Coordinates of C-alpha atoms in Angstrom, one line a residue:
Chain A
M19 CA -40.5 6.8 11.0
T20 CA -38.3 4.8 13.5
S21 CA -36.6 3.5 10.6
I22 CA -36.1 6.8 8.2
L23 CA -34.5 8.6 11.9
S24 CA -32.6 4.8 12.3
S25 CA -31.6 5.1 8.6
L26 CA -29.9 8.7 8.6
G27 CA -29.1 8.1 12.0
K28 CA -26.8 5.8 10.5
T29 CA -25.5 7.2 7.6
I30 CA -24.9 10.5 10.0
V31 CA -22.7 8.2 11.6
S32 CA -20.7 6.3 8.6
G33 CA -20.1 9.7 6.7
M34 CA -18.8 11.5 10.2
S35 CA -16.6 8.7 10.7
Y36 CA -15.6 8.0 7.5
I37 CA -14.5 12.1 7.6
G38 CA -12.6 10.9 10.8
G39 CA -11.0 8.2 8.7
V40 CA -9.9 11.1 6.1
T41 CA -8.9 13.4 8.0
S42 CA -6.5 11.1 10.3
L43 CA -5.2 9.6 7.0
F44 CA -3.8 13.0 5.6
V45 CA -2.6 13.6 8.9
F46 CA -0.4 10.7 10.1
S47 CA 0.4 10.8 6.7
M48 CA 2.1 14.2 6.4
A49 CA 3.4 13.4 9.9
T50 CA 5.7 10.7 8.9
I51 CA 8.1 13.1 7.4
F52 CA 8.6 15.0 10.8
G53 CA 9.7 11.2 11.8
K54 CA 13.2 9.6 12.4
R55 CA 15.7 10.4 8.9
E56 CA 16.0 6.9 7.2
P57 CA 18.8 6.6 4.4
G58 CA 16.0 5.2 2.1
D59 CA 14.2 8.8 1.9
K60 CA 15.1 9.3 -1.7
L61 CA 13.1 7.0 -2.8
V62 CA 10.3 8.4 -1.1
W63 CA 10.9 11.8 -2.8
Q64 CA 11.5 9.9 -6.2
I65 CA 7.8 8.2 -5.8
L66 CA 6.6 11.9 -4.8
I67 CA 8.6 13.2 -8.4
K68 CA 7.0 10.6 -9.7
Q69 CA 3.3 11.1 -9.1
I70 CA 3.3 14.9 -9.6
Y71 CA 4.6 13.7 -13.2
F72 CA 1.9 11.4 -13.4
T73 CA -1.0 13.6 -12.5
G74 CA 0.5 16.9 -13.7
V75 CA 2.7 16.9 -16.3
Q76 CA 0.7 13.3 -18.0
A77 CA -2.7 15.6 -17.9
F78 CA -1.3 18.2 -19.8
R79 CA -2.7 17.1 -23.1
T80 CA -6.2 16.8 -21.5
I81 CA -6.2 20.0 -19.8
T82 CA -4.8 22.4 -22.5
P83 CA -7.9 21.9 -25.0
I84 CA -10.5 21.9 -22.2
A85 CA -8.8 25.6 -20.7
L86 CA -8.8 26.5 -24.4
V87 CA -12.5 26.5 -24.9
I88 CA -13.8 27.1 -21.5
G89 CA -11.6 30.6 -21.9
M90 CA -13.1 31.1 -25.1
L91 CA -16.7 30.4 -24.5
T92 CA -16.7 32.1 -21.8
I93 CA -14.8 36.0 -22.9
V94 CA -17.1 35.0 -26.1
Q95 CA -20.0 35.4 -24.2
M96 CA -18.9 37.9 -21.7
F97 CA -18.1 39.9 -24.8
V98 CA -21.4 40.1 -26.3
V99 CA -23.4 40.0 -23.2
A100 CA -22.4 42.4 -21.1
P101 CA -22.6 44.9 -23.1
Q102 CA -26.1 44.4 -23.8
I103 CA -26.7 44.9 -19.5
G104 CA -24.6 47.6 -19.5
A105 CA -21.7 46.1 -17.3
E106 CA -18.8 45.9 -19.6
D107 CA -17.2 47.6 -16.4
I108 CA -17.2 44.2 -14.6
I109 CA -16.0 41.9 -17.3
G110 CA -12.9 41.2 -16.0
K111 CA -14.0 40.5 -12.8
V112 CA -16.4 38.9 -13.7
L113 CA -13.6 36.2 -15.4
I114 CA -11.5 35.8 -12.7
A115 CA -14.6 34.9 -10.2
I116 CA -15.6 32.2 -13.4
I117 CA -12.6 30.7 -14.9
V118 CA -9.6 31.8 -11.9
R119 CA -11.8 31.1 -8.8
E120 CA -14.4 28.5 -9.8
L121 CA -14.0 26.5 -13.3
G122 CA -10.3 26.2 -13.2
P123 CA -9.7 24.6 -9.9
L124 CA -13.5 22.7 -10.4
L125 CA -13.0 21.1 -13.7
T126 CA -9.0 20.6 -13.3
A127 CA -10.0 18.8 -9.8
I128 CA -13.1 16.7 -12.2
I129 CA -9.8 15.5 -14.5
V130 CA -7.6 14.4 -12.1
I131 CA -10.5 12.4 -10.1
G132 CA -11.0 10.6 -13.4
R133 CA -7.4 9.9 -14.4
S134 CA -5.7 9.9 -11.1
G135 CA -8.4 9.4 -8.9
T136 CA -8.9 6.1 -9.9
A137 CA -5.4 4.9 -11.2
V138 CA -4.5 5.3 -7.1
A139 CA -7.3 3.7 -5.7
T140 CA -7.2 1.1 -8.0
E141 CA -3.4 0.3 -7.2
I142 CA -3.6 0.6 -3.6
G143 CA -6.6 -1.4 -3.8
N144 CA -4.1 -3.8 -6.0
M145 CA -1.2 -3.4 -3.4
M146 CA -3.9 -4.6 -0.6
V147 CA -4.8 -8.0 -2.3
S148 CA -1.0 -8.7 -2.2
D149 CA -0.1 -8.4 1.2
E150 CA 2.1 -5.0 -0.1
F151 CA 1.4 -3.1 3.2
D152 CA 2.4 -5.9 5.1
A153 CA 5.2 -6.8 3.6
L154 CA 6.3 -3.3 3.6
E155 CA 5.8 -3.2 7.5
S156 CA 7.5 -6.2 7.7
I157 CA 11.2 -4.9 6.4
G158 CA 11.0 -2.1 8.5
I159 CA 9.0 0.6 5.7
D160 CA 6.8 3.2 7.2
P161 CA 3.8 2.3 4.2
L162 CA 1.8 5.3 5.3
R163 CA 5.3 7.5 4.6
F164 CA 6.3 4.7 1.6
I165 CA 3.1 5.1 0.0
V166 CA 0.4 7.6 1.3
F167 CA 2.5 10.3 1.9
P168 CA 4.1 10.9 -1.8
R169 CA 0.8 10.1 -3.3
V170 CA -0.8 13.1 -1.3
A171 CA 1.5 15.6 -2.1
G172 CA 2.3 14.7 -5.2
M173 CA -1.3 15.5 -6.1
M174 CA -1.9 18.4 -4.4
I175 CA 1.4 20.0 -5.9
A176 CA 0.6 18.3 -8.9
L177 CA -3.6 19.8 -9.3
T178 CA -2.1 23.7 -8.0
S179 CA 0.5 23.8 -10.9
L180 CA -2.5 22.3 -12.9
V181 CA -5.3 24.5 -11.6
I182 CA -2.3 27.6 -12.6
Y183 CA -1.5 26.0 -16.1
F184 CA -5.7 25.8 -16.6
N185 CA -6.1 29.9 -15.7
V186 CA -3.5 31.0 -17.9
V187 CA -4.1 29.1 -21.1
G188 CA -7.7 29.2 -20.3
L189 CA -7.2 33.1 -19.8
M190 CA -4.1 33.5 -22.4
G191 CA -5.4 31.2 -25.0
G192 CA -9.0 32.1 -24.9
Y193 CA -8.1 35.4 -25.8
F194 CA -6.3 34.6 -28.9
V195 CA -8.6 31.7 -30.2
V196 CA -11.3 34.6 -29.9
R197 CA -9.5 36.8 -32.0
F198 CA -8.1 33.7 -34.4
V199 CA -12.2 33.5 -34.9
G200 CA -11.8 37.0 -36.1
V201 CA -14.1 38.0 -32.2
Y202 CA -12.5 42.0 -32.7
L203 CA -11.2 42.0 -28.8
P204 CA -8.5 44.6 -28.1
F205 CA -5.6 43.3 -26.7
E206 CA -4.9 45.8 -24.1
R207 CA -8.3 46.4 -22.9
Y208 CA -8.6 42.6 -22.3
F209 CA -5.8 42.6 -20.5
S210 CA -5.6 45.6 -18.2
S211 CA -9.2 44.8 -17.5
L212 CA -8.3 41.6 -16.3
F213 CA -5.5 42.6 -14.3
S214 CA -7.2 45.4 -12.3
A215 CA -10.2 43.0 -11.6
M216 CA -7.3 40.9 -9.9
S217 CA -6.7 40.8 -6.3
V218 CA -4.4 39.1 -3.6
M219 CA -7.6 37.4 -2.5
D220 CA -8.7 35.8 -5.5
L221 CA -5.5 34.1 -5.3
I222 CA -5.3 32.6 -1.9
V223 CA -9.0 31.4 -2.6
V224 CA -7.7 29.7 -5.4
F225 CA -4.5 28.3 -3.8
F226 CA -6.4 27.0 -0.7
K227 CA -9.0 25.4 -2.8
T228 CA -6.5 23.7 -5.1
L229 CA -4.6 22.1 -2.3
F230 CA -7.7 21.0 -0.2
M231 CA -9.2 19.4 -3.3
G232 CA -5.7 17.5 -3.8
A233 CA -5.6 16.4 -1.0
A234 CA -9.1 15.4 -0.7
I235 CA -8.6 13.2 -3.6
A236 CA -5.9 11.8 -2.9
V237 CA -6.9 10.6 0.7
I238 CA -9.9 9.4 -0.8
S239 CA -8.7 7.3 -3.1
I240 CA -6.1 5.9 -1.1
M241 CA -9.2 5.1 1.6
Q242 CA -11.2 3.6 -1.0
G243 CA -8.0 1.3 -2.1
F244 CA -7.6 0.0 2.0
R245 CA -11.2 -0.8 1.9
V246 CA -10.6 -3.4 -0.8
G247 CA -9.0 -5.3 2.0
R248 CA -8.4 -8.8 0.0
N249 CA -11.2 -8.9 -2.5
Y250 CA -10.1 -8.9 -6.1
L251 CA -13.9 -8.4 -6.7
M252 CA -13.6 -4.9 -4.9
V253 CA -11.4 -2.9 -6.4
P254 CA -13.0 -1.9 -9.4
V255 CA -15.8 -0.7 -6.6
A256 CA -13.2 1.3 -5.2
A257 CA -12.0 2.7 -8.4
T258 CA -16.5 4.3 -8.6
H259 CA -16.2 4.7 -4.9
S260 CA -13.3 7.0 -5.4
V261 CA -14.6 9.2 -8.3
V262 CA -18.1 9.7 -6.5
N263 CA -16.5 10.6 -2.8
S264 CA -13.7 13.0 -4.2
L265 CA -16.5 14.9 -6.5
I266 CA -18.6 15.5 -4.1
A267 CA -15.5 16.4 -1.9
V268 CA -14.8 18.9 -4.3
F269 CA -17.7 20.4 -4.8
L270 CA -18.3 20.9 -0.6
V271 CA -14.7 22.3 -0.6
D272 CA -14.8 24.6 -3.8
G273 CA -18.4 25.5 -1.9
I274 CA -17.2 26.2 1.6
I275 CA -14.0 28.0 0.9
T276 CA -16.1 30.2 -2.0
L277 CA -18.4 31.0 1.2
F278 CA -16.0 31.4 3.7
S279 CA -13.8 34.3 1.3
Y280 CA -17.0 36.2 0.7
I281 CA -18.0 36.1 4.6
Chain B
M4 CA 16.6 -17.5 26.1
D5 CA 13.0 -17.5 25.3
I6 CA 12.6 -14.8 21.7
L7 CA 8.9 -14.8 21.3
T8 CA 6.2 -15.0 24.0
F9 CA 2.2 -15.3 23.7
K10 CA 0.5 -15.5 26.6
D11 CA -3.1 -16.1 26.9
V12 CA -3.4 -14.5 23.7
F13 CA -7.0 -14.1 21.6
F14 CA -7.4 -13.1 18.4
S15 CA -10.4 -11.8 15.7
Y16 CA -10.3 -10.1 12.6
E17 CA -13.7 -8.6 13.0
L18 CA -16.0 -6.9 16.3
N19 CA -17.7 -9.3 18.0
A20 CA -16.4 -12.4 15.6
E21 CA -15.4 -15.9 17.5
P22 CA -11.8 -15.4 17.7
I23 CA -9.6 -17.2 15.1
L24 CA -7.0 -17.6 18.2
K25 CA -8.4 -18.8 21.4
K26 CA -6.1 -17.9 24.9
V27 CA -2.7 -19.2 23.4
N28 CA 0.0 -19.7 25.3
A29 CA 3.5 -20.7 23.4
N30 CA 7.2 -20.2 23.5
V31 CA 10.3 -20.4 20.9
K32 CA 13.3 -20.0 22.4
E33 CA 16.6 -18.3 20.7
N34 CA 17.8 -20.1 17.4
T35 CA 14.8 -22.2 17.8
T36 CA 13.0 -23.7 14.2
A37 CA 10.2 -23.7 14.7
F38 CA 6.5 -25.2 12.6
I39 CA 3.9 -24.4 13.3
I40 CA 1.1 -27.1 11.9
G41 CA -2.8 -27.2 11.7
N42 CA -6.0 -27.1 9.7
S43 CA -6.6 -24.6 7.1
G44 CA -8.4 -21.8 8.5
G45 CA -7.1 -22.8 12.4
G46 CA -5.0 -20.2 13.3
K47 CA -1.2 -20.4 11.7
S48 CA -1.5 -17.3 9.5
T49 CA -2.7 -14.9 12.0
F50 CA -0.5 -17.1 15.1
L51 CA 2.9 -15.8 12.3
R52 CA 1.6 -12.6 12.2
L53 CA 0.6 -11.7 15.2
A54 CA 4.5 -13.2 16.1
A55 CA 5.9 -10.8 13.9
G56 CA 3.8 -7.8 15.1
L57 CA 2.0 -7.0 11.8
I58 CA -1.4 -7.5 14.4
V59 CA -1.3 -7.0 17.8
P60 CA -3.4 -9.3 19.9
D61 CA -6.9 -8.6 20.9
S62 CA -6.1 -9.1 24.5
G63 CA -3.4 -11.5 26.5
E64 CA 0.6 -10.5 25.2
V65 CA 2.9 -11.1 22.2
I66 CA 6.9 -10.5 23.7
I67 CA 9.6 -10.7 20.5
C68 CA 12.8 -10.1 21.0
G69 CA 11.7 -8.4 24.4
I70 CA 9.3 -6.3 22.9
N71 CA 5.4 -6.2 23.7
T72 CA 3.2 -5.7 21.0
R73 CA 0.0 -4.6 22.0
Y74 CA 2.1 -1.7 24.2
A75 CA 4.7 -0.7 21.9
S76 CA 5.3 2.3 19.7
K77 CA 5.2 2.3 15.9
P78 CA 9.1 3.1 15.7
Q79 CA 9.9 0.1 18.3
L80 CA 7.9 -2.0 16.4
M81 CA 10.2 -0.4 12.8
E82 CA 12.9 -1.3 14.3
F83 CA 12.1 -5.0 15.2
H84 CA 10.4 -5.5 11.3
K85 CA 14.2 -4.6 10.5
R86 CA 15.6 -7.8 12.1
S87 CA 13.3 -9.7 11.2
A88 CA 12.2 -11.3 7.8
F89 CA 8.4 -11.8 6.7
V90 CA 8.1 -14.5 3.4
F91 CA 4.6 -13.9 3.1
Q92 CA 2.9 -16.8 0.7
D93 CA 2.1 -14.4 -2.3
S94 CA 5.8 -12.6 -2.1
G95 CA 4.6 -9.5 -1.2
L96 CA 6.5 -7.8 -3.6
V97 CA 6.1 -4.3 -4.4
S98 CA 4.1 -4.5 -7.5
N99 CA 5.5 -1.7 -9.2
L100 CA 9.4 -2.3 -9.0
V101 CA 11.3 -4.7 -10.9
L102 CA 12.9 -7.8 -9.0
Y103 CA 16.3 -6.0 -8.6
D104 CA 14.6 -3.0 -7.2
N105 CA 12.6 -5.0 -5.3
L106 CA 15.3 -7.5 -3.6
A107 CA 17.6 -3.8 -3.8
L108 CA 14.4 -2.2 -1.6
P109 CA 15.0 -3.0 2.4
L110 CA 19.5 -2.4 2.0
R111 CA 18.3 0.9 0.0
Y112 CA 15.7 2.2 2.4
H113 CA 17.6 1.1 5.3
T114 CA 21.6 1.1 4.8
R115 CA 23.6 3.5 3.1
L116 CA 25.9 0.8 0.9
T117 CA 26.6 1.8 -2.1
E118 CA 24.8 0.2 -5.5
T119 CA 28.0 -1.8 -6.2
Q120 CA 27.4 -3.5 -2.3
I121 CA 24.1 -3.7 -2.9
K122 CA 24.2 -5.6 -6.0
N123 CA 27.4 -7.2 -4.5
K124 CA 24.6 -9.0 -1.9
I125 CA 21.7 -9.6 -3.8
D126 CA 23.5 -11.0 -7.1
P127 CA 24.4 -14.5 -5.7
V128 CA 21.1 -14.8 -4.0
I129 CA 19.1 -15.1 -7.3
E130 CA 21.7 -17.0 -9.2
E131 CA 21.6 -19.5 -6.2
L132 CA 17.3 -19.2 -6.9
G133 CA 17.5 -19.6 -10.5
L134 CA 16.2 -16.0 -10.8
T135 CA 19.2 -14.4 -13.0
E136 CA 16.5 -13.8 -15.8
H137 CA 14.0 -12.3 -14.1
Y138 CA 16.6 -9.4 -12.4
N139 CA 14.5 -7.0 -15.0
R140 CA 10.7 -8.3 -14.5
L141 CA 7.8 -7.4 -12.5
P142 CA 6.3 -9.5 -10.0
G143 CA 3.4 -9.8 -12.4
Q144 CA 5.4 -11.4 -15.2
M145 CA 6.9 -14.3 -13.0
S146 CA 4.8 -17.1 -11.9
R147 CA 3.8 -18.3 -8.5
S148 CA 6.4 -19.9 -7.5
E149 CA 8.8 -17.2 -9.1
R150 CA 7.6 -14.7 -6.9
K151 CA 7.7 -17.1 -3.7
L152 CA 11.4 -17.6 -4.4
A153 CA 12.0 -13.5 -5.0
G154 CA 10.2 -13.5 -1.8
I155 CA 12.0 -15.7 -0.1
A156 CA 15.5 -14.6 -1.8
R157 CA 14.8 -10.9 -0.5
S158 CA 14.3 -12.2 2.9
V159 CA 17.9 -14.0 3.1
I160 CA 19.4 -10.9 1.8
V161 CA 18.7 -8.2 4.6
D162 CA 20.1 -11.1 7.1
P163 CA 17.8 -10.6 9.9
E164 CA 17.8 -12.5 13.2
I165 CA 14.3 -14.2 13.0
F166 CA 12.3 -15.1 10.0
F167 CA 8.6 -15.2 9.7
F168 CA 7.7 -17.9 6.7
D169 CA 4.1 -18.2 5.4
E170 CA 3.5 -21.3 3.9
P171 CA 7.3 -21.5 1.8
L172 CA 6.2 -24.9 0.1
A173 CA 2.5 -24.3 -0.7
G174 CA 2.2 -23.8 -4.7
L175 CA 5.3 -24.1 -5.0
D176 CA 7.0 -27.1 -8.2
Y177 CA 9.6 -29.7 -7.4
V178 CA 12.3 -27.9 -8.1
A179 CA 11.9 -24.0 -6.2
A180 CA 10.2 -26.4 -3.3
D181 CA 13.7 -28.1 -3.2
K182 CA 15.3 -24.6 -3.2
V183 CA 13.3 -23.4 -0.7
K184 CA 14.1 -25.9 1.6
K185 CA 17.9 -26.2 1.0
I186 CA 17.2 -22.6 2.2
I187 CA 15.3 -23.1 5.3
S188 CA 17.6 -26.0 6.5
R189 CA 20.9 -24.3 6.0
L190 CA 19.7 -21.2 7.9
A191 CA 18.5 -23.6 10.9
G192 CA 20.1 -23.8 14.1
T193 CA 21.7 -20.4 13.7
K194 CA 18.6 -18.3 13.1
T195 CA 14.8 -18.3 14.5
I196 CA 12.6 -19.7 12.5
I197 CA 9.0 -19.8 12.2
V198 CA 7.5 -21.4 9.4
T199 CA 3.8 -23.0 9.3
E200 CA 3.2 -25.4 7.0
Q201 CA 0.3 -27.6 6.4
S202 CA 2.3 -30.7 6.0
L203 CA 5.0 -32.9 8.8
S204 CA 7.3 -33.9 6.5
F205 CA 9.6 -30.7 5.9
G206 CA 9.2 -29.7 9.6
M207 CA 10.2 -33.6 10.7
K208 CA 13.6 -33.3 8.8
I209 CA 14.7 -29.7 10.7
A210 CA 12.7 -28.6 13.3
D211 CA 13.2 -28.7 16.8
L212 CA 9.7 -27.0 18.4
F213 CA 5.9 -28.1 16.1
I214 CA 2.8 -26.2 17.7
C215 CA -0.2 -27.3 16.5
L216 CA -3.5 -25.0 16.5
V217 CA -6.2 -26.6 15.7
D218 CA -8.9 -24.5 15.6
G219 CA -7.9 -21.7 17.1
E220 CA -5.8 -23.5 20.3
I221 CA -3.3 -25.0 20.6
V222 CA -3.4 -28.8 21.0
Y223 CA 0.1 -29.8 20.9
S224 CA 3.7 -28.2 21.3
G225 CA 6.8 -29.8 21.4
S226 CA 9.2 -31.8 19.8
P227 CA 8.6 -33.8 16.4
D228 CA 9.2 -37.6 18.2
G229 CA 6.5 -36.5 20.9
I230 CA 4.6 -35.7 17.7
Q231 CA 4.0 -40.0 17.2
L232 CA 2.7 -40.0 21.1
S233 CA 0.2 -37.6 20.4
E234 CA -3.2 -38.8 21.2
H235 CA -5.4 -35.6 19.2
P236 CA -7.0 -37.1 15.9
F237 CA -6.0 -34.4 13.9
L238 CA -2.4 -35.6 14.3
K239 CA -3.0 -38.2 13.6
R240 CA -4.9 -38.0 11.3
L241 CA -1.7 -35.9 10.1
L242 CA 0.4 -39.0 10.4
E243 CA -1.6 -41.4 8.7
S244 CA -1.2 -39.2 5.6
R245 CA 2.5 -38.8 5.6
K246 CA 2.9 -42.0 6.4
E247 CA 0.9 -42.5 3.4
T248 CA 2.7 -40.1 0.9
T249 CA 6.2 -41.3 2.1
T250 CA 4.7 -44.8 0.9
F251 CA 3.2 -43.5 -2.6
Y252 CA 6.4 -41.4 -2.9
T253 CA 8.8 -44.6 -2.5
S254 CA 7.1 -46.7 -4.5
L255 CA 7.2 -44.2 -7.7
E256 CA 10.6 -43.4 -6.7
K257 CA 10.8 -47.7 -6.9
N258 CA 9.4 -47.4 -9.8
I259 CA 11.0 -44.8 -11.8
K260 CA 14.0 -46.9 -11.0
E261 CA 12.7 -49.7 -12.7

């Protein structure tokens, strides 16, 4: 019994210290941007833009088919099931809740974890092994500002943009796919039910979800990269752990924000 | 004037672990060339990282250019880093930047020099070190020797007050080692240079000061001449191996000539 309690205690303590570490990494990296201006700050913005390109633009072709299929399936299911239970009036509301508020952010975040989270964890891990962080510091460049900040901010911006794209493709593209395969669905009825169901609150909730999810994926991946230390063999382990921990974080963020939005 | 002071410094990388440096005291004067020698794992690189302010001591004080690294703020340390250069064992180049961008990085980040001015500073150094053909190559596409030379090039380009070289000759071929020796010899006397090395040979030619660290403790600190008189077993062994190496190379040279 004592050993169970002791291992539970250790798990809780290590979990709390991990959350503390990840939070500090986020806060300190964001704070660096308010520090002294350097002539080389334009390099930091260039890295930020590259990060948005890698995480956001390059993910479009992965996101597009997934958003189309999810949109199509959800729309078909709703228009088949809703009339059977007399719930045709809430079709728009349900689509907004399922696609815009839940599946959009969640599925996009999962894709970003698989594509960019692992890439960041591996990149940072390799940089740790080859002393690049110390080397940057030794030439007076703060790695938090030069390496961490653009990756965190880039991922937050990219994820938010991708979620908007996913939702638009899911709802609009899904509709056209449904029409294309021959299901009769009046255009006006569909879009009027969507727009009348969407509230400002929905948009605020999605915005905060994507920001927090993007930040969580980035800092967790970077943190796992840091943990590689000087051991090459730990690089793939960092990638694996970044996926697992980011998934847990993303689902927790989703759950917590959704719950708070209904309180 | 002392530019570097170690006062009763203890350091370990892990909590409650055996310290890597144990009560280390040392002084290095301005424009001195100091060689840190010692056994493998004896704390040479740790000494160098502490001296460069990349890590801080667990206890004791490291004062570099008047900055006590233990109590210095991050901006203070960053300002010091701009005035110094650290050459890492494996170069420390940024892996996703090509050679030219790596060398230009500190200049682009800290100065308002134009691209032409930056190029004018970089090109002669690249040429001197024979790295011209690697101009647009990533560090991963270069050999270890070339990466190391590039690390040295980056340190020279920023023209710092203090140089820290972590085993600059380790793993280099004969030609590359010769280039590095020439550069360090040229800087000696005009800049403060702190070098870690496994062997005595190079240091005996240019060092003003030798600090010998064995298992985290300083067993010798003084002039190169004084080493000959030291009774410490490690230094005696080092001197013997130097004699053997010198004899070997002299006979090899003689054979080649014959």
